[in-house]
mmCIF file of C-alpha atoms in Angstrom:
data_model
loop_
_atom_site.group_PDB
_atom_site.id
_atom_site.type_symbol
_atom_site.label_atom_id
_atom_site.label_comp_id
_atom_site.label_asym_id
_atom_site.label_seq_id
_atom_site.Cartn_x
_atom_site.Cartn_y
_atom_site.Cartn_z
ATOM 1 C CA MET A 7 92.826 47.542 -153.664
ATOM 2 C CA SER A 8 91.888 44.484 -151.683
ATOM 3 C CA THR A 9 88.924 43.564 -153.911
ATOM 4 C CA PRO A 10 89.728 40.259 -155.510
ATOM 5 C CA ALA A 11 90.098 40.146 -159.711
ATOM 6 C CA ASN A 12 87.663 37.787 -161.437
ATOM 7 C CA PRO A 13 89.486 34.666 -161.916
ATOM 8 C CA VAL A 14 90.273 33.970 -165.285
ATOM 9 C CA THR A 15 89.206 30.408 -166.377
ATOM 10 C CA LEU A 16 90.115 28.374 -169.520
ATOM 11 C CA PRO A 17 89.458 28.264 -172.294
ATOM 12 C CA LEU A 18 89.231 31.847 -172.805
ATOM 13 C CA ALA A 19 86.315 31.493 -175.470
ATOM 14 C CA GLN A 20 84.279 30.677 -172.485
ATOM 15 C CA TYR A 21 85.628 33.414 -169.996
ATOM 16 C CA ALA A 22 83.229 36.109 -169.236
ATOM 17 C CA PRO A 23 85.389 39.276 -167.776
ATOM 18 C CA ARG A 24 83.683 41.294 -165.484
ATOM 19 C CA HIS A 25 85.579 44.657 -166.692
ATOM 20 C CA PHE A 26 86.258 44.503 -170.103
ATOM 21 C CA LEU A 27 84.307 42.366 -173.050
ATOM 22 C CA LEU A 28 85.916 39.547 -174.876
ATOM 23 C CA GLY A 29 85.402 37.716 -177.662
ATOM 24 C CA VAL A 30 87.061 34.719 -179.473
ATOM 25 C CA THR A 31 86.717 33.991 -183.054
ATOM 26 C CA ASP A 32 88.967 31.996 -185.485
ATOM 27 C CA GLY A 33 91.794 32.140 -182.857
ATOM 28 C CA VAL A 34 91.347 36.044 -182.506
ATOM 29 C CA ALA A 35 90.862 37.120 -179.213
ATOM 30 C CA THR A 36 89.278 40.749 -179.236
ATOM 31 C CA VAL A 37 89.155 42.793 -176.126
ATOM 32 C CA THR A 38 87.138 45.723 -175.863
ATOM 33 C CA LEU A 39 87.522 48.301 -172.932
ATOM 34 C CA ASN A 40 84.171 48.968 -172.163
ATOM 35 C CA ARG A 41 83.175 52.001 -169.928
ATOM 36 C CA PRO A 42 82.375 54.340 -172.990
ATOM 37 C CA GLU A 43 80.613 56.679 -170.829
ATOM 38 C CA ARG A 44 83.973 58.036 -169.163
ATOM 39 C CA LYS A 45 86.160 57.122 -172.203
ATOM 40 C CA ASN A 46 86.994 53.504 -170.817
ATOM 41 C CA PRO A 47 89.118 54.526 -167.877
ATOM 42 C CA LEU A 48 90.989 51.600 -165.796
ATOM 43 C CA THR A 49 90.110 50.800 -162.308
ATOM 44 C CA PHE A 50 92.204 48.810 -159.776
ATOM 45 C CA GLU A 51 89.981 45.942 -160.908
ATOM 46 C CA SER A 52 90.483 46.260 -164.402
ATOM 47 C CA TYR A 53 94.249 46.390 -164.146
ATOM 48 C CA ARG A 54 94.013 43.128 -162.468
ATOM 49 C CA GLU A 55 91.560 41.552 -164.684
ATOM 50 C CA LEU A 56 93.571 42.365 -167.446
ATOM 51 C CA THR A 57 96.675 41.196 -166.188
ATOM 52 C CA ASP A 58 95.218 37.802 -165.513
ATOM 53 C CA PHE A 59 93.687 37.499 -169.010
ATOM 54 C CA PHE A 60 97.044 38.276 -170.602
ATOM 55 C CA ARG A 61 98.744 35.533 -168.178
ATOM 56 C CA ALA A 62 96.165 33.267 -168.971
ATOM 57 C CA CYS A 63 96.758 33.673 -172.954
ATOM 58 C CA ALA A 64 99.847 31.881 -172.431
ATOM 59 C CA MET A 65 97.896 28.669 -171.581
ATOM 60 C CA ASP A 66 95.224 28.719 -174.085
ATOM 61 C CA ASP A 67 96.660 27.564 -177.483
ATOM 62 C CA ASP A 68 93.443 28.401 -179.327
ATOM 63 C CA VAL A 69 94.206 31.901 -179.123
ATOM 64 C CA LYS A 70 96.571 33.004 -181.704
ATOM 65 C CA THR A 71 96.662 36.882 -181.603
ATOM 66 C CA ILE A 72 94.923 39.646 -179.492
ATOM 67 C CA VAL A 73 93.271 42.810 -180.535
ATOM 68 C CA VAL A 74 92.788 45.568 -177.894
ATOM 69 C CA SER A 75 90.021 48.116 -178.505
ATOM 70 C CA GLY A 76 87.710 50.727 -176.818
ATOM 71 C CA ALA A 77 84.177 51.247 -177.226
ATOM 72 C CA GLY A 78 82.209 54.391 -177.976
ATOM 73 C CA GLY A 79 84.733 55.873 -179.909
ATOM 74 C CA ASN A 80 87.926 56.124 -177.509
ATOM 75 C CA PHE A 81 90.422 53.984 -176.661
ATOM 76 C CA SER A 82 91.142 54.820 -172.726
ATOM 77 C CA SER A 83 91.320 57.828 -171.144
ATOM 78 C CA GLY A 84 93.698 56.116 -168.412
ATOM 79 C CA GLY A 85 93.270 55.621 -164.800
ATOM 80 C CA ASP A 86 89.861 56.433 -163.199
ATOM 81 C CA VAL A 87 90.622 60.028 -161.819
ATOM 82 C CA PHE A 88 87.833 59.484 -158.934
ATOM 83 C CA GLU A 89 88.386 55.515 -158.696
ATOM 84 C CA ILE A 90 92.184 55.500 -158.892
ATOM 85 C CA ILE A 91 93.737 58.807 -158.581
ATOM 86 C CA GLY A 92 91.440 60.330 -155.833
ATOM 87 C CA PRO A 93 92.546 57.030 -153.410
ATOM 88 C CA LEU A 94 96.101 57.287 -154.371
ATOM 89 C CA VAL A 95 96.599 60.570 -152.581
ATOM 90 C CA LYS A 96 95.484 59.077 -149.284
ATOM 91 C CA MET A 97 98.023 55.832 -149.523
ATOM 92 C CA ASP A 98 101.196 55.391 -147.902
ATOM 93 C CA THR A 99 104.225 54.729 -149.485
ATOM 94 C CA LYS A 100 103.903 51.121 -149.174
ATOM 95 C CA GLY A 101 100.592 51.071 -150.903
ATOM 96 C CA LEU A 102 101.501 53.046 -153.375
ATOM 97 C CA THR A 103 104.399 51.136 -154.316
ATOM 98 C CA ALA A 104 102.089 48.289 -154.449
ATOM 99 C CA PHE A 105 100.017 50.113 -156.955
ATOM 100 C CA THR A 106 102.498 51.057 -159.183
ATOM 101 C CA ARG A 107 103.825 47.729 -159.242
ATOM 102 C CA MET A 108 100.539 46.297 -160.157
ATOM 103 C CA THR A 109 100.364 48.581 -162.996
ATOM 104 C CA GLY A 110 103.431 47.599 -164.141
ATOM 105 C CA ASP A 111 102.447 43.891 -164.036
ATOM 106 C CA LEU A 112 99.916 44.669 -166.793
ATOM 107 C CA VAL A 113 102.579 45.656 -169.385
ATOM 108 C CA LYS A 114 104.808 42.696 -168.163
ATOM 109 C CA ALA A 115 102.122 40.292 -168.751
ATOM 110 C CA MET A 116 101.399 41.938 -172.223
ATOM 111 C CA ARG A 117 105.060 41.657 -173.192
ATOM 112 C CA ALA A 118 105.242 38.158 -172.054
ATOM 113 C CA CYS A 119 102.304 36.642 -173.372
ATOM 114 C CA PRO A 120 103.301 34.730 -176.618
ATOM 115 C CA GLN A 121 100.565 36.122 -178.935
ATOM 116 C CA PRO A 122 101.102 39.170 -180.851
ATOM 117 C CA VAL A 123 98.789 42.170 -179.418
ATOM 118 C CA ILE A 124 97.222 44.606 -181.600
ATOM 119 C CA ALA A 125 95.996 47.826 -180.606
ATOM 120 C CA ALA A 126 93.016 49.471 -182.611
ATOM 121 C CA VAL A 127 93.316 53.219 -181.520
ATOM 122 C CA GLU A 128 90.547 55.381 -181.981
ATOM 123 C CA GLY A 129 89.482 58.806 -180.353
ATOM 124 C CA ILE A 130 91.213 59.319 -177.029
ATOM 125 C CA CYS A 131 94.337 57.259 -175.815
ATOM 126 C CA ALA A 132 95.805 58.569 -172.804
ATOM 127 C CA GLY A 133 97.722 58.104 -169.780
ATOM 128 C CA ALA A 134 97.566 54.366 -169.119
ATOM 129 C CA GLY A 135 95.489 53.893 -172.138
ATOM 130 C CA ALA A 136 98.388 55.110 -174.099
ATOM 131 C CA ILE A 137 100.853 52.770 -172.038
ATOM 132 C CA VAL A 138 98.377 49.779 -173.120
ATOM 133 C CA ALA A 139 98.691 51.007 -176.871
ATOM 134 C CA MET A 140 102.611 50.981 -176.246
ATOM 135 C CA ALA A 141 102.645 47.802 -174.912
ATOM 136 C CA SER A 142 101.066 46.085 -177.712
ATOM 137 C CA ASP A 143 103.176 44.725 -180.695
ATOM 138 C CA LEU A 144 101.266 46.690 -183.336
ATOM 139 C CA ARG A 145 99.104 49.353 -183.245
ATOM 140 C CA LEU A 146 96.546 51.073 -185.804
ATOM 141 C CA ALA A 147 94.985 54.413 -185.585
ATOM 142 C CA ALA A 148 91.534 55.893 -186.498
ATOM 143 C CA THR A 149 91.643 59.149 -188.320
ATOM 144 C CA GLY A 150 91.658 61.808 -185.661
ATOM 145 C CA ALA A 151 92.966 59.637 -182.810
ATOM 146 C CA LYS A 152 95.142 61.118 -180.153
ATOM 147 C CA VAL A 153 97.664 59.736 -177.902
ATOM 148 C CA ALA A 154 99.393 61.249 -174.614
ATOM 149 C CA PHE A 155 101.322 60.526 -171.913
ATOM 150 C CA LEU A 156 99.806 62.701 -169.348
ATOM 151 C CA PHE A 157 101.803 61.761 -166.345
ATOM 152 C CA ASN A 158 103.516 65.072 -165.781
ATOM 153 C CA LYS A 159 100.155 66.940 -165.951
ATOM 154 C CA VAL A 160 99.346 65.398 -162.769
ATOM 155 C CA GLY A 161 102.611 66.063 -161.154
ATOM 156 C CA LEU A 162 104.118 62.700 -161.917
ATOM 157 C CA ALA A 163 107.203 61.569 -163.665
ATOM 158 C CA GLY A 164 106.968 60.138 -167.380
ATOM 159 C CA CYS A 165 108.700 56.956 -165.994
ATOM 160 C CA ASP A 166 105.423 54.738 -165.795
ATOM 161 C CA MET A 167 104.695 51.283 -166.462
ATOM 162 C CA GLY A 168 107.665 51.055 -168.597
ATOM 163 C CA ALA A 169 107.370 54.212 -170.663
ATOM 164 C CA CYS A 170 110.913 55.135 -170.515
ATOM 165 C CA ALA A 171 112.209 51.805 -171.784
ATOM 166 C CA ILE A 172 109.555 51.220 -174.302
ATOM 167 C CA LEU A 173 108.716 54.400 -176.363
ATOM 168 C CA PRO A 174 112.166 55.731 -176.857
ATOM 169 C CA ARG A 175 112.603 52.221 -178.854
ATOM 170 C CA ILE A 176 109.441 52.705 -180.962
ATOM 171 C CA ILE A 177 109.590 56.264 -181.651
ATOM 172 C CA GLY A 178 113.443 57.686 -180.745
ATOM 173 C CA GLN A 179 114.685 59.247 -177.893
ATOM 174 C CA SER A 180 113.768 62.828 -178.515
ATOM 175 C CA ARG A 181 110.297 62.383 -179.566
ATOM 176 C CA ALA A 182 109.617 60.185 -176.531
ATOM 177 C CA SER A 183 111.601 62.749 -174.454
ATOM 178 C CA GLU A 184 108.832 65.443 -175.709
ATOM 179 C CA LEU A 185 105.582 63.687 -175.190
ATOM 180 C CA LEU A 186 107.111 62.572 -171.709
ATOM 181 C CA TYR A 187 108.153 65.853 -170.702
ATOM 182 C CA THR A 188 105.224 67.801 -171.986
ATOM 183 C CA GLY A 189 102.094 65.217 -171.531
ATOM 184 C CA ARG A 190 101.133 66.409 -175.033
ATOM 185 C CA PHE A 191 98.837 64.618 -177.451
ATOM 186 C CA MET A 192 100.390 63.248 -180.454
ATOM 187 C CA THR A 193 98.250 63.135 -183.421
ATOM 188 C CA ALA A 194 97.267 59.993 -185.628
ATOM 189 C CA GLU A 195 99.369 61.620 -188.495
ATOM 190 C CA GLU A 196 102.632 62.189 -185.788
ATOM 191 C CA GLY A 197 102.334 58.928 -184.882
ATOM 192 C CA GLU A 198 102.186 57.229 -188.174
ATOM 193 C CA ARG A 199 105.285 59.293 -189.437
ATOM 194 C CA TRP A 200 106.964 58.686 -186.020
ATOM 195 C CA GLY A 201 106.434 54.915 -186.355
ATOM 196 C CA PHE A 202 103.738 54.706 -183.411
ATOM 197 C CA PHE A 203 101.175 53.512 -185.635
ATOM 198 C CA SER A 204 101.502 51.173 -188.495
ATOM 199 C CA ARG A 205 98.686 52.751 -190.482
ATOM 200 C CA ILE A 206 95.675 55.265 -189.980
ATOM 201 C CA VAL A 207 92.469 53.988 -191.045
ATOM 202 C CA ALA A 208 88.782 55.481 -191.123
ATOM 203 C CA PRO A 209 87.202 55.275 -187.420
ATOM 204 C CA ALA A 210 84.493 52.729 -188.764
ATOM 205 C CA GLU A 211 87.311 50.365 -190.207
ATOM 206 C CA VAL A 212 89.878 50.894 -187.258
ATOM 207 C CA LEU A 213 88.501 47.422 -185.432
ATOM 208 C CA SER A 214 88.019 45.378 -188.498
ATOM 209 C CA GLN A 215 91.432 46.280 -189.754
ATOM 210 C CA ALA A 216 93.186 45.352 -186.642
ATOM 211 C CA GLN A 217 90.837 41.923 -186.686
ATOM 212 C CA LEU A 218 92.003 41.390 -190.216
ATOM 213 C CA LEU A 219 95.652 42.057 -189.676
ATOM 214 C CA ALA A 220 95.210 39.540 -186.528
ATOM 215 C CA LYS A 221 93.841 37.127 -188.410
ATOM 216 C CA HIS A 222 96.535 37.167 -191.084
ATOM 217 C CA ILE A 223 99.042 36.588 -188.410
ATOM 218 C CA THR A 224 96.824 33.843 -187.075
ATOM 219 C CA GLU A 225 97.199 31.976 -190.279
ATOM 220 C CA GLY A 226 101.033 31.948 -189.991
ATOM 221 C CA PRO A 227 103.172 29.643 -188.266
ATOM 222 C CA THR A 228 102.280 29.976 -184.462
ATOM 223 C CA PHE A 229 105.281 28.573 -182.880
ATOM 224 C CA ALA A 230 107.488 30.668 -185.280
ATOM 225 C CA ASN A 231 105.635 33.763 -184.716
ATOM 226 C CA THR A 232 105.646 33.300 -181.028
ATOM 227 C CA MET A 233 109.345 32.969 -180.901
ATOM 228 C CA THR A 234 109.650 36.194 -182.971
ATOM 229 C CA LYS A 235 107.673 38.062 -180.494
ATOM 230 C CA ARG A 236 110.332 36.408 -177.760
ATOM 231 C CA MET A 237 113.515 37.461 -179.808
ATOM 232 C CA LEU A 238 112.245 40.929 -180.439
ATOM 233 C CA ALA A 239 111.742 41.577 -176.507
ATOM 234 C CA MET A 240 115.030 39.557 -175.394
ATOM 235 C CA GLU A 241 117.326 41.162 -178.175
ATOM 236 C CA TRP A 242 116.938 44.669 -176.454
ATOM 237 C CA ALA A 243 119.190 43.537 -173.862
ATOM 238 C CA MET A 244 121.779 41.797 -176.252
ATOM 239 C CA SER A 245 124.672 42.985 -178.029
ATOM 240 C CA VAL A 246 124.575 42.492 -181.814
ATOM 241 C CA GLU A 247 126.604 39.370 -181.730
ATOM 242 C CA GLU A 248 124.488 37.706 -178.729
ATOM 243 C CA ALA A 249 121.346 38.589 -180.936
ATOM 244 C CA ILE A 250 122.767 36.598 -184.158
ATOM 245 C CA GLU A 251 123.689 33.775 -181.981
ATOM 246 C CA ALA A 252 120.398 33.528 -180.038
ATOM 247 C CA GLU A 253 118.669 34.092 -183.460
ATOM 248 C CA ALA A 254 120.545 31.079 -184.697
ATOM 249 C CA VAL A 255 119.314 28.820 -181.946
ATOM 250 C CA ALA A 256 115.782 30.120 -182.273
ATOM 251 C CA GLN A 257 115.324 29.568 -185.974
ATOM 252 C CA ALA A 258 117.124 26.222 -185.580
ATOM 253 C CA LEU A 259 114.258 25.062 -183.412
ATOM 254 C CA CYS A 260 111.818 26.597 -185.674
ATOM 255 C CA MET A 261 113.334 24.305 -188.437
ATOM 256 C CA THR A 262 112.285 21.469 -186.059
ATOM 257 C CA THR A 263 108.671 22.247 -186.390
ATOM 258 C CA ALA A 264 106.016 20.612 -188.744
ATOM 259 C CA ASP A 265 104.671 23.684 -189.872
ATOM 260 C CA PHE A 266 108.527 24.450 -191.466
ATOM 261 C CA ALA A 267 108.133 21.020 -193.484
ATOM 262 C CA ARG A 268 104.544 21.819 -194.385
ATOM 263 C CA ALA A 269 105.911 25.210 -195.998
ATOM 264 C CA PHE A 270 108.549 23.220 -198.081
ATOM 265 C CA GLU A 271 105.977 20.664 -199.205
ATOM 266 C CA ALA A 272 103.650 23.170 -200.267
ATOM 267 C CA PHE A 273 106.333 25.177 -202.186
ATOM 268 C CA SER A 274 107.278 21.905 -204.057
ATOM 269 C CA ASN A 275 103.757 21.384 -205.012
ATOM 270 C CA LYS A 276 103.237 25.234 -205.888
ATOM 271 C CA ALA A 277 100.781 25.378 -203.213
ATOM 272 C CA LYS A 278 99.748 27.971 -200.315
ATOM 273 C CA PRO A 279 101.061 26.248 -197.243
ATOM 274 C CA VAL A 280 98.387 25.795 -194.513
ATOM 275 C CA PHE A 281 100.009 25.923 -191.053
ATOM 276 C CA LYS A 282 98.669 24.239 -188.293
ATOM 277 C CA GLY A 283 100.705 25.979 -185.388
ATOM 278 C CA ASN A 284 103.032 22.780 -184.562
#
């Protein structure tokens, strides 16, 4: 675990990751987990580099939305059995705690980055891969996609990387409990019915549909979208009264933006507003 991650440099459009693929087009950053021969497992190094990438997103105003996908017909099989799980059984408590905090940092970085994150889920999406999908803001599924929180299958608790906090908020306490206690796969159809997936599309279209959705969001008011993501997260821990007050302050800030004025001017002229993110 002592190997340093690849330092993330700005702008992200010119950054060359070591442990995943990255492309930035028209404000949409597409992250592709790229070890298709092993169903795109995560390693110590890829955890770190992905975390650093999502943290760096907050400093790149040219990136408006992020799409996460996997190469070769699968999203991610989770932590690499030989490169991660094998070494873990030899670690002491201090080392193991450092590891579990490091993996949790990826979820924290995804939730804290200001850009909406869309997961394009195809094939196998398991373990830490399921967590990455869960930590995204939106999820599209390819027909045949399967999601499993496999932690109890390897003798661990389902409370990994925020699963017990986030998953019940997406699909409900009972359904989340079933998945976390059994480790079974959730089908794409179940995931859509339960609200985990926004919709199901053909495998050949899941990435392009996710990118199209990302582009649609990118064309919206960036500051306001950032505020929406922040409030969606903050209001988990608020009473309704506190949330209403927080939203009043947040919305008042959005009303000071040039994009708000642009929208009014466009409406007055019966035109479609062109947002510029300020």
